[in-house]
Short mmCIF file of C-alpha atoms in Angstrom, two decimals:
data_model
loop_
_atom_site.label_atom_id
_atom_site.label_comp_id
_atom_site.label_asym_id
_atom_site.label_seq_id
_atom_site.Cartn_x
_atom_site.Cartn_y
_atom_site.Cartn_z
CA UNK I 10 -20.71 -122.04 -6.39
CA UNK I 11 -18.61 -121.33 -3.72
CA UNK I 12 -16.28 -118.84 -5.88
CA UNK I 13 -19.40 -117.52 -6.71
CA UNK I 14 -20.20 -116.47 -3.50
CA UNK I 15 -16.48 -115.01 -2.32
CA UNK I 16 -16.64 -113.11 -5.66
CA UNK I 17 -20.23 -111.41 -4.64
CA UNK I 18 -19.04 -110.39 -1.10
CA UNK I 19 -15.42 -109.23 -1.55
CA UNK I 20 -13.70 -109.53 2.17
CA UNK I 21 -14.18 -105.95 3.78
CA UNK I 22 -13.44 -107.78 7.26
CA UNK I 23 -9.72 -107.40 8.40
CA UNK I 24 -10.35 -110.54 10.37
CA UNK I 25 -11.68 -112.36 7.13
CA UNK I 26 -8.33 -114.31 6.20
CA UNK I 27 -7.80 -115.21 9.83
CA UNK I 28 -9.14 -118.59 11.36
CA UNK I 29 -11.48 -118.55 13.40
CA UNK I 30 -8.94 -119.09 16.66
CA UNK I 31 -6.73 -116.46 15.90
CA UNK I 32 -9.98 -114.14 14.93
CA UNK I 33 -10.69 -115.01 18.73
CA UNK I 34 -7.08 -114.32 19.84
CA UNK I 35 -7.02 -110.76 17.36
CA UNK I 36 -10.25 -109.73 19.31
CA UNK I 37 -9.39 -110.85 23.03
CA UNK I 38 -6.23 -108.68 22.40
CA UNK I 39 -7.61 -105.86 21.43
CA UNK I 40 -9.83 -106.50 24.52
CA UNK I 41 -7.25 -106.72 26.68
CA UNK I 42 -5.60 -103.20 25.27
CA UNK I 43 -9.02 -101.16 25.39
CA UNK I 44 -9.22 -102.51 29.41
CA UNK I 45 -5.18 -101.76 29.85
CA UNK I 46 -6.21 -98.16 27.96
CA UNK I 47 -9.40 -97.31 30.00
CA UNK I 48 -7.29 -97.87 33.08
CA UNK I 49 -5.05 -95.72 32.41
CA UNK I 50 -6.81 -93.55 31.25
CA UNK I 51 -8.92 -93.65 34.79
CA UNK I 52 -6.00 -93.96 36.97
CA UNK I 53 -3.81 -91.19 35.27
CA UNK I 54 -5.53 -88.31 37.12
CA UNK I 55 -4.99 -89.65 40.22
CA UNK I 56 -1.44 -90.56 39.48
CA UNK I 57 -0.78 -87.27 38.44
CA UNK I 58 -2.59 -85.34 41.17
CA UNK I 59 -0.65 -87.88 43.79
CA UNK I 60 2.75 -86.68 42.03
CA UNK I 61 1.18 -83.03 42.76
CA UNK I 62 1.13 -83.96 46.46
CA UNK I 63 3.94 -85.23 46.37
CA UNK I 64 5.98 -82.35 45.17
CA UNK I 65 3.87 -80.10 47.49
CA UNK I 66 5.13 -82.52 49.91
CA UNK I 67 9.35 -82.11 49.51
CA UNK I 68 8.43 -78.59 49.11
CA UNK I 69 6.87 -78.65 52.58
CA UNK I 70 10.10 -80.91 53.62
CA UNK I 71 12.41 -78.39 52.41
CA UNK I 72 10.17 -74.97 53.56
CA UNK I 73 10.17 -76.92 57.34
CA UNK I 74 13.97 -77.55 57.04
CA UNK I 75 14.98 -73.94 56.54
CA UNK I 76 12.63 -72.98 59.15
CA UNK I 77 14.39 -75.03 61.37
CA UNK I 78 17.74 -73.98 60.40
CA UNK I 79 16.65 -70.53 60.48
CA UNK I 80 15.38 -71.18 64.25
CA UNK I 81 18.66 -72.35 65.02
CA UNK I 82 20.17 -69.21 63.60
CA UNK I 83 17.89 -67.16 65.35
CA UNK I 84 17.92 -68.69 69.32
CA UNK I 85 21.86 -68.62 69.00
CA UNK I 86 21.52 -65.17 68.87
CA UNK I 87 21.92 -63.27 72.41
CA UNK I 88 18.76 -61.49 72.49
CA UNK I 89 19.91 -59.02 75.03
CA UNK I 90 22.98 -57.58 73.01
CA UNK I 91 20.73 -57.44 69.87
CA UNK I 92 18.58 -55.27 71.43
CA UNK I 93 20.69 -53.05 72.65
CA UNK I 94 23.17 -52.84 69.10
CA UNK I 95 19.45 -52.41 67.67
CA UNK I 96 18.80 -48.92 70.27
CA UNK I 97 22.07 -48.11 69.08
CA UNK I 98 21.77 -47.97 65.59
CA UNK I 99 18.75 -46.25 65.80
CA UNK I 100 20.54 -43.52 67.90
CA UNK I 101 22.93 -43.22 65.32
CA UNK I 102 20.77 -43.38 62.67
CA UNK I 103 17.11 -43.03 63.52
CA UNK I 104 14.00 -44.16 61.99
CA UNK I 105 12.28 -40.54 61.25
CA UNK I 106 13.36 -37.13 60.23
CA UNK I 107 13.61 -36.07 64.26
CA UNK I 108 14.70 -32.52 63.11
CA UNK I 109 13.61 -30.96 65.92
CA UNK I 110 15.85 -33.29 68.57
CA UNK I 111 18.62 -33.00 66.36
CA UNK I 112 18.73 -29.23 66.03
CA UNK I 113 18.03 -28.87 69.29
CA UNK I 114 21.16 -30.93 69.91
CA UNK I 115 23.01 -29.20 67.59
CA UNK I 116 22.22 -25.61 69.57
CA UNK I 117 23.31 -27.13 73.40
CA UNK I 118 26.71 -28.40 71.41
CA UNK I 119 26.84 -24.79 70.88
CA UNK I 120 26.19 -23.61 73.88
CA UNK I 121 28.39 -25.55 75.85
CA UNK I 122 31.01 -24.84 73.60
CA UNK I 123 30.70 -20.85 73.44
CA UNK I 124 29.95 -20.84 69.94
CA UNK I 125 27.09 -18.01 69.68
CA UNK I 126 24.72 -19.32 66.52
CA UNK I 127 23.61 -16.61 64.88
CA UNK I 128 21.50 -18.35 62.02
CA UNK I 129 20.31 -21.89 61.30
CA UNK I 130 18.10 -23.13 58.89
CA UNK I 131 16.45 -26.82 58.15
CA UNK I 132 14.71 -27.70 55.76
CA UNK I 133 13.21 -31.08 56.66
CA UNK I 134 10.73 -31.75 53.66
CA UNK I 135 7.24 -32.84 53.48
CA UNK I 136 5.72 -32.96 56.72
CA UNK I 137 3.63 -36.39 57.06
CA UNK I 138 0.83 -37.14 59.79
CA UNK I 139 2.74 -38.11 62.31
CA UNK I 140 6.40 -37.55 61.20
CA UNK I 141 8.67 -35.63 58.78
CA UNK I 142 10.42 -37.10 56.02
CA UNK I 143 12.84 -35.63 53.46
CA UNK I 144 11.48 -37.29 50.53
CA UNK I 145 7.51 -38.01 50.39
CA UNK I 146 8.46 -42.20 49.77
CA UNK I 147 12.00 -42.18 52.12
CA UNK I 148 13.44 -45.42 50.82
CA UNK I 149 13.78 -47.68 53.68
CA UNK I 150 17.74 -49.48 53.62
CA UNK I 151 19.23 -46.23 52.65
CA UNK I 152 20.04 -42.86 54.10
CA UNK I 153 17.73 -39.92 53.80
CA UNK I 154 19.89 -36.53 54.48
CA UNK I 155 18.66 -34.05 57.10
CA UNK I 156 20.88 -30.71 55.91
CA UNK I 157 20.85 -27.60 58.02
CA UNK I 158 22.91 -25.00 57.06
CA UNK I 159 24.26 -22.71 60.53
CA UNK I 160 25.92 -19.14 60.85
CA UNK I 161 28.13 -19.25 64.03
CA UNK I 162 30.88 -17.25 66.04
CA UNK I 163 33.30 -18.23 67.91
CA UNK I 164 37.22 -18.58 68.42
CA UNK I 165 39.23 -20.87 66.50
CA UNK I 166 38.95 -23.13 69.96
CA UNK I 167 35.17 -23.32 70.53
CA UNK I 168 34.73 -23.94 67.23
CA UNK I 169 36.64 -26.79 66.79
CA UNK I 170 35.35 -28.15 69.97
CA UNK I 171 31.80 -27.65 68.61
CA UNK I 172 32.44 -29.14 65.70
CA UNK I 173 34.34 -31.89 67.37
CA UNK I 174 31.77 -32.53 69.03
CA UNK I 175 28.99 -32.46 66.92
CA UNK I 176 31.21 -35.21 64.89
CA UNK I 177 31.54 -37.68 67.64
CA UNK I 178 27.38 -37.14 69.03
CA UNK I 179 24.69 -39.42 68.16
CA UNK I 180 22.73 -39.19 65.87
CA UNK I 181 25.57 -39.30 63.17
CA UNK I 182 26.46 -36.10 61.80
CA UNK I 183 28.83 -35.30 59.06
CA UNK I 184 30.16 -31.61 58.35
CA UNK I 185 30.15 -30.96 54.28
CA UNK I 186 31.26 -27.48 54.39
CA UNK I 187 32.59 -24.69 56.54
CA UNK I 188 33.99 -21.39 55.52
CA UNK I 189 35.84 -19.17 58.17
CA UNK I 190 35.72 -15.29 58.08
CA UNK I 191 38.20 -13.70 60.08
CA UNK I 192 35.94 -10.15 60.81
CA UNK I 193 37.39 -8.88 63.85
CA UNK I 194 41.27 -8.32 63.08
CA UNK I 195 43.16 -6.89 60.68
CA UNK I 196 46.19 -9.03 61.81
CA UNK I 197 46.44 -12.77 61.62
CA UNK I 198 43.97 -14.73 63.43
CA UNK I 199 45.17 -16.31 66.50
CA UNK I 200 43.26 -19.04 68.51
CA UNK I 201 41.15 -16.47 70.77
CA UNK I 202 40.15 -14.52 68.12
CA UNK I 203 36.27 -14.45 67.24
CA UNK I 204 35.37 -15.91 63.91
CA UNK I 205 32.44 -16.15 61.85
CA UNK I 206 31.30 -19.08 60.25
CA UNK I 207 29.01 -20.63 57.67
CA UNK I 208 28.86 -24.26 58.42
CA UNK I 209 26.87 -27.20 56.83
CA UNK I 210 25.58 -30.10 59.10
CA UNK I 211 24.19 -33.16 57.04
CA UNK I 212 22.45 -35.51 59.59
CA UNK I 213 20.93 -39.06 58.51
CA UNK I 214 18.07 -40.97 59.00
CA UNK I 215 16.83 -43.99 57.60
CA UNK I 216 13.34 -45.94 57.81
CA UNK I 217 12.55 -48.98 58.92
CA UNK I 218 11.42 -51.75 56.74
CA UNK I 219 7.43 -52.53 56.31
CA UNK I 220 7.78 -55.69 55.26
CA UNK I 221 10.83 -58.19 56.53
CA UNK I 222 9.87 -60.83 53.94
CA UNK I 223 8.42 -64.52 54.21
CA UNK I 224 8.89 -66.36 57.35
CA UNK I 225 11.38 -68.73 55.54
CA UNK I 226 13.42 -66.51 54.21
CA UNK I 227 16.91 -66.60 55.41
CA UNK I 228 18.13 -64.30 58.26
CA UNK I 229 20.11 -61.80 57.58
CA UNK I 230 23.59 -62.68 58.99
CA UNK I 231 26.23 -60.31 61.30
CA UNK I 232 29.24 -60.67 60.36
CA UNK I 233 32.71 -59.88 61.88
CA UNK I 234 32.65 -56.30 60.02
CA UNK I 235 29.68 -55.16 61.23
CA UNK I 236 30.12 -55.94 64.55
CA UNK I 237 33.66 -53.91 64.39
CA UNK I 238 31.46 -51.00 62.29
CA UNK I 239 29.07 -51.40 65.39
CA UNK I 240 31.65 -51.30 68.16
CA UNK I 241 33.19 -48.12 66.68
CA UNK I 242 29.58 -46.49 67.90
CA UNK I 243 31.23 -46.64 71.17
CA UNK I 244 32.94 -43.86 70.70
CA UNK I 245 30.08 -41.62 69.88
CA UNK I 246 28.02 -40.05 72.76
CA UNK I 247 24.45 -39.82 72.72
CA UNK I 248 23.45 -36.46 74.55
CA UNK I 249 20.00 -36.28 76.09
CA UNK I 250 18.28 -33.44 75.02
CA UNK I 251 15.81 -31.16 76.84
CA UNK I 252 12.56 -30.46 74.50
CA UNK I 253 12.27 -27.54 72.50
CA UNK I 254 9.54 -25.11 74.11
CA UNK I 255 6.24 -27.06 72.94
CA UNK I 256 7.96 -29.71 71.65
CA UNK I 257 7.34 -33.24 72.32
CA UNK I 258 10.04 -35.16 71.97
CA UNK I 259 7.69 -38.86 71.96
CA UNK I 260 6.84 -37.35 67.75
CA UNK I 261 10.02 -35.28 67.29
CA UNK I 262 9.01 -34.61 63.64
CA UNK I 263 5.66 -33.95 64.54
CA UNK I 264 5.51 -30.91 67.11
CA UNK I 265 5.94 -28.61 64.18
CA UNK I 266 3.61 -25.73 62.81
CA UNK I 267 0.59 -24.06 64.48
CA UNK I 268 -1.87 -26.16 65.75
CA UNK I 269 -4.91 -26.80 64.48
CA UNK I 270 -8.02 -24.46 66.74
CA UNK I 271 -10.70 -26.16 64.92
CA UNK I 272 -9.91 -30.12 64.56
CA UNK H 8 -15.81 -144.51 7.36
CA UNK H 9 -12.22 -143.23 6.78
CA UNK H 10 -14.19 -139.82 5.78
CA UNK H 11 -16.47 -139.98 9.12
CA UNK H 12 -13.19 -140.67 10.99
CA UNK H 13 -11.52 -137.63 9.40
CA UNK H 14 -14.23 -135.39 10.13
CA UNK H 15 -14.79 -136.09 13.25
CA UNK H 16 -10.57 -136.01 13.89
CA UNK H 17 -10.47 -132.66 12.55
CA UNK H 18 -13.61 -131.14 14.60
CA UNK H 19 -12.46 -132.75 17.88
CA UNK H 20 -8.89 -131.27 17.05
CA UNK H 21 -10.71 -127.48 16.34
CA UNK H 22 -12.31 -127.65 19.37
CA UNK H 23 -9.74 -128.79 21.92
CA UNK H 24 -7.41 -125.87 20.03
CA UNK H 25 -10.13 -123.19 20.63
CA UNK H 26 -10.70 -124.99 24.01
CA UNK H 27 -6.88 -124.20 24.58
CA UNK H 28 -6.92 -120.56 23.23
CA UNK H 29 -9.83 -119.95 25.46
CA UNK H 30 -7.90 -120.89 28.19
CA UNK H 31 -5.29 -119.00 27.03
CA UNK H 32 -7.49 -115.64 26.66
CA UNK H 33 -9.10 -116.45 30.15
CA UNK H 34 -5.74 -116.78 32.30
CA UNK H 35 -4.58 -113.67 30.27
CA UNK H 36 -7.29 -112.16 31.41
CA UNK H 37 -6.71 -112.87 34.92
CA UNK H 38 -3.59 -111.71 34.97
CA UNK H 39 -4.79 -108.09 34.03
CA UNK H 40 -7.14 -108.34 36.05
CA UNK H 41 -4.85 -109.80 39.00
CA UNK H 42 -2.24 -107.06 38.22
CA UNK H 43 -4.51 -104.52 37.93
CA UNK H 44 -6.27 -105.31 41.26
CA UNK H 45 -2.39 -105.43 42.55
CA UNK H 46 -1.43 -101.97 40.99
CA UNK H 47 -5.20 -100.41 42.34
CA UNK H 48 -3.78 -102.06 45.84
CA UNK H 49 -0.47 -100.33 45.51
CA UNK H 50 -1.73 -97.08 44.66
CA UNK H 51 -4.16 -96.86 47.43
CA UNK H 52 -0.88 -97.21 49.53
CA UNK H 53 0.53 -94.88 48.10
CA UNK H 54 -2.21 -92.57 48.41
CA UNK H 55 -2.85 -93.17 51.93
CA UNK H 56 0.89 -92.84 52.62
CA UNK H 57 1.48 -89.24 50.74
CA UNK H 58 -1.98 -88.30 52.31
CA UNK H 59 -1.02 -88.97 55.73
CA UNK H 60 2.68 -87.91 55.18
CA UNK H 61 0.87 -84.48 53.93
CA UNK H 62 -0.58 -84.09 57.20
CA UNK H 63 2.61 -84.76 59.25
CA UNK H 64 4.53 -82.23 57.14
CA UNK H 65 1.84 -79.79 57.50
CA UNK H 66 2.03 -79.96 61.39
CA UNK H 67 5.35 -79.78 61.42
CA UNK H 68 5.82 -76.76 58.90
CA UNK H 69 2.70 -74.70 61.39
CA UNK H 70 4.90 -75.68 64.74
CA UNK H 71 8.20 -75.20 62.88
CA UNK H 72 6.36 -71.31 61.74
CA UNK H 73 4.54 -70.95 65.04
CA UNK H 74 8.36 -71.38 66.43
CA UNK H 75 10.01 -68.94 64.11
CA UNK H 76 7.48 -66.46 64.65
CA UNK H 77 8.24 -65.88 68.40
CA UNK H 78 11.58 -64.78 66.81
CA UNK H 79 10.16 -62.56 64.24
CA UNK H 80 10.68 -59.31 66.69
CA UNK H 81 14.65 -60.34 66.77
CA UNK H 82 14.55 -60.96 63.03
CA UNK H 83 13.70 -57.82 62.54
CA UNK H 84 16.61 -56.22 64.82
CA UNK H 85 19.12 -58.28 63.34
CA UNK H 86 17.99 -56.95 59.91
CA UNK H 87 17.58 -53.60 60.93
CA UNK H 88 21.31 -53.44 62.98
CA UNK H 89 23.06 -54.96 60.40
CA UNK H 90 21.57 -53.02 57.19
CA UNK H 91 22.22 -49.96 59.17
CA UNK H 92 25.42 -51.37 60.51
CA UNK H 93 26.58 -51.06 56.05
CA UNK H 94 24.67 -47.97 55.97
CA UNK H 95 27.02 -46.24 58.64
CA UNK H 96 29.97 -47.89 58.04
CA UNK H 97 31.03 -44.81 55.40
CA UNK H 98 29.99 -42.37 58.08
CA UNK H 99 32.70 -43.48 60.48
CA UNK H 100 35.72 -43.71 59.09
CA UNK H 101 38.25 -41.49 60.81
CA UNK H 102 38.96 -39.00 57.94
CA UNK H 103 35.47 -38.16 58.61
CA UNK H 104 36.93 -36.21 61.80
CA UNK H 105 38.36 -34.22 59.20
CA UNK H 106 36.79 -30.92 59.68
CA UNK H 107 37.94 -30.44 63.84
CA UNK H 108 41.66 -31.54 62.68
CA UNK H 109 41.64 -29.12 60.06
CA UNK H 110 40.80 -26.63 62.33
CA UNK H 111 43.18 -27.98 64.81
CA UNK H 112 45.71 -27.41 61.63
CA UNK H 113 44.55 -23.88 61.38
CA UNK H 114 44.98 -23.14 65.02
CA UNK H 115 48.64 -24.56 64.67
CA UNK H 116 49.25 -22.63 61.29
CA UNK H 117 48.04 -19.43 62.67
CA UNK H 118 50.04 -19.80 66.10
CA UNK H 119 52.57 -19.91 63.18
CA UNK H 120 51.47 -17.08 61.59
CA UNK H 121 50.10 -18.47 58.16
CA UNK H 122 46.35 -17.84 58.45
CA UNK H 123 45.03 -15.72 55.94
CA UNK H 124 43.32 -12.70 57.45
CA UNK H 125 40.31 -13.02 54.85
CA UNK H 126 39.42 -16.44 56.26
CA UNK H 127 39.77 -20.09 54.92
CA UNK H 128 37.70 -22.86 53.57
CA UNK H 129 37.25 -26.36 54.81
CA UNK H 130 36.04 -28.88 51.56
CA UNK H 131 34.28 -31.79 52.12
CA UNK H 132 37.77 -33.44 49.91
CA UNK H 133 39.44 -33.38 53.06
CA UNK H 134 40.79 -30.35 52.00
CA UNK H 135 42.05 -26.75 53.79
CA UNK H 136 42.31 -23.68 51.25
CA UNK H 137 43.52 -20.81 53.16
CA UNK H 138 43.58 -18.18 50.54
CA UNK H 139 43.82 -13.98 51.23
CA UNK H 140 46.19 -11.40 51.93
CA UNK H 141 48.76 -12.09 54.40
CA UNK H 142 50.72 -9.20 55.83
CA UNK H 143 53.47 -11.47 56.41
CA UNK H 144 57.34 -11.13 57.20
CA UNK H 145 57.78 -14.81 56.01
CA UNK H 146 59.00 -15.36 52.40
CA UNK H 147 57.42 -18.47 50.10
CA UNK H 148 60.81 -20.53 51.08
CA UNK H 149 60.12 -19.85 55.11
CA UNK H 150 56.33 -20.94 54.81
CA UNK H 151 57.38 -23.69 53.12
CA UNK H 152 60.45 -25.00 55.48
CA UNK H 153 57.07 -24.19 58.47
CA UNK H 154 54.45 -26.18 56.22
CA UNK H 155 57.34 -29.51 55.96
CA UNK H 156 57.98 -29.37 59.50
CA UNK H 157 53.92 -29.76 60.28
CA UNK H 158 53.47 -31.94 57.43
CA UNK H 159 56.56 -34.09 58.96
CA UNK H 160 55.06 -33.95 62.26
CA UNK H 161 51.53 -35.70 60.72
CA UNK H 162 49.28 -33.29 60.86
CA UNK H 163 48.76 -33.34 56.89
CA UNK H 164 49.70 -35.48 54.09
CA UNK H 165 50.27 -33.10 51.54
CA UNK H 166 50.23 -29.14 50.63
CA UNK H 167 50.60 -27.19 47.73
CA UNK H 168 51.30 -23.87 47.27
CA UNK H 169 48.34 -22.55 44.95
CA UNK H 170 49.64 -18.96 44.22
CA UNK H 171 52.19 -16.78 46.22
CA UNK H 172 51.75 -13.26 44.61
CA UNK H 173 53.55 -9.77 45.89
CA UNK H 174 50.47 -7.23 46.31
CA UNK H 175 52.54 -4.49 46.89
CA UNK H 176 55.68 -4.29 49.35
CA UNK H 177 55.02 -6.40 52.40
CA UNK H 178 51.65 -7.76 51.70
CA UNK H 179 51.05 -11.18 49.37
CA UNK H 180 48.24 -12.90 48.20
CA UNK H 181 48.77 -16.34 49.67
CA UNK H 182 46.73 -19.44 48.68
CA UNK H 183 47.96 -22.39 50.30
CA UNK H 184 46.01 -26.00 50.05
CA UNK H 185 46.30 -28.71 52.47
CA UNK H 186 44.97 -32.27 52.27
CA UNK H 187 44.61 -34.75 54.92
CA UNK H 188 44.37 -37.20 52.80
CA UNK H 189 46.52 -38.66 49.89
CA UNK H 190 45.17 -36.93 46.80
CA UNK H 191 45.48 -37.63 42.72
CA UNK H 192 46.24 -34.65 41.63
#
């Protein structure tokens, strides 16, 4: 009867060969790894969003480092003798396309040399609201050329003076070509005879950065090189020049053209 | 009896076995329960302590900012004179005085009578080209003995002699090329 019975209702149950201990044992395991299972599966999210934090957190611990490493940099910096390397660069290389100062500079060279200038021309490029730049985007970190292109006359003597010292003024001027005609003798020249001229002056300026970056970055270091590049400015002259008539030397680039009779 | 005896053996020893495995399940139980409650304990600690340690950091990263920020103005000097200090550094290297010793050069040449009456040309290579007709009394070899006695004196590095060419009697086409500098050629 009872092989009867087992033969009717073949064992579908997994647990059906097991006692009835260890079918208590099977199913208080599998218990115990549904609990284990739902608690991790409740506590992973929070685990995970802690390790979040956490990583946020040594990122915090390493942004607040550099930032006090970089204040270290910074206060052991003489703020006085920045400033005034900073004027200086920016008299040897300014920040706009001040055409006006510097041909105005380049024409009392002349003049207190004795060269006469017969001709000079500038072109200065697109003329912006309040300033003049050579190219419509001038790059900031590199040099924009200001080229203006001069007719003079003079002796051999002036013009080497004027030259001279257009090369040791500020704002930094480099001259890219000169050719000499000797007009007024038929002999060889000698040093007070008046000569004519055609003389290129290429004069740089630079902009200034918009943007100097995030407030961790690292500062940008001075090292022994530039400080000997920046003593050798000593040696150039900055010459205060007298505004142009109707110039205004506070926009140098931007006194230029008619002005507008119906704003 | 024996039978009665055997049954009742066998039950009692089911029970107190199930009674054990019970006991078993239930202390098993506890312990999940007892870690669990210990790991939830932990974890609250560890919450509260990366919560609060968020917090410090935070103050300390806005003070160690608000602190950097009074420096921003020098930050941006330093930047500014040194990128400018790399900029210029090309623009003042002696040879760049080039131009006023080569006309210093000419003045002595000419006191010397070797300047060109047709005029010369000053190249941005460092270079003087005197080049025209010279009405001159001087042969090639007595320009040349005057250019090595300048050169030797250091007013040049080099010189060629670019063309030397009779006109007609006393007059020459002279093109003579002086470098400051030490050229490949």
């Amino acid at each position: 009867m009872k092989l009867k019975v087992s033969m009717k209702r073949p064992s579908i149950n997994l647990l059906a060969g097991l006692s009835t201990i260890n079918r208590l044992l099977v199913s208080v395991l599998i218990l115990i790894v549904i609990i284990i299972a739902i608690g991790l599966k409740l506590t992973f999210p929070q685990v995970s969003g802690l390790l979040n934090i956490n990583r946020q957190n040594n990122d915090l611990k390493q942004k607040t480092a550099s930032l006090e490493k970089k204040l270290n940099e910074l206060s052991s910096y003489n703020r006085l003798e920045i400033d005034g390397l900073y004027r200086k660069v920016l008299e040897a290389v300014p920040d706009e396309n001040y055409f006006l100062k510097q041909l105005a500079l380049i024409k009392l060279l002349a003049s207190e040399n004795n060269v006469g200038i017969a001709d000079i021309q500038v072109k200065p490029g697109l003329i912006e609201k309040n300033s003049v730049s050579q190219n419509a985007d001038g790059k900031a970190g590199s040099l924009n050329n200001l080229v203006f292109d001069a007719k003079v006359r003079g002796n051999l003597s002036s013009l080497s003076g004027w030259v001279k010292s257009i090369e040791t003024s500020l704002p930094l001027s480099e001259i890219s070509k000169m050719d000499i005609d000797i007009k007024y003798s038929s002999a060889s020249a000698s040093i007070n005879q008046v000569l004519e001229a055609e003389i290129q002056i290429v004069s740089y300026w630079s902009k200034l950065l918009d943007y100097l970056g995030k407030i961790d970055s690292s500062v940008a270091k001075l090292d022994k090189t530039d400080y000997d590049t920046l003593s050798l400015l000593n040696n150039y002259q900055s010459i205060p020049v007298a505004p142009l008539p109707g110039g205004d030397y506070s926009e140098y680039g931007g006194a230029v053209g008619k002005d507008n009779p119906f704003p | 009896m024996r039978n009665t005896i055997n049954f009742l053996g066998v039950q009692t020893g089911r029970r107190i076995a199930i009674a054990n495995q019970l006991r078993g399940v239930i202390k098993a139980l506890i312990w999940i329960v007892g870690i669990e409650l210990f790991a939830s304990l932990i974890f609250i600690g560890w919450q509260l302590g990366i919560k609060n340690q968020t917090g410090k950091l935070e103050r300390q990263n806005q003070q160690a900012e608000a602190q950097v920020d009074q420096y921003r103005d020098l930050e941006s000097m330093i930047y500014t004179v040194g990128t400018r200090a790399k900029l210029i550094k090309p623009l003042l290297k002696p040879d760049n005085k080039k131009i006023s010793s080569l006309i210093e050069l000419t003045n002595i040449l000419s006191n010397q009578g070797i300047l060109p009456k047709n005029g010369f040309k000053i190249g941005k290579d460092s270079s003087l080209q005197l080049e025209g007709v010279v009405e001159s009394v001087y042969d090639l070899d007595k320009i040349k003995t005057i250019m090595d006695e300048i050169k030797n004196q250091g007013y040049f590095n080099s010189y060629k002699v670019d063309g030397f060419n009779r006109i007609q009697s006393g007059q020459y086409r002279l093109s003579i090329v002086v470098y400051m500098e030490e050229v490949t050629q």
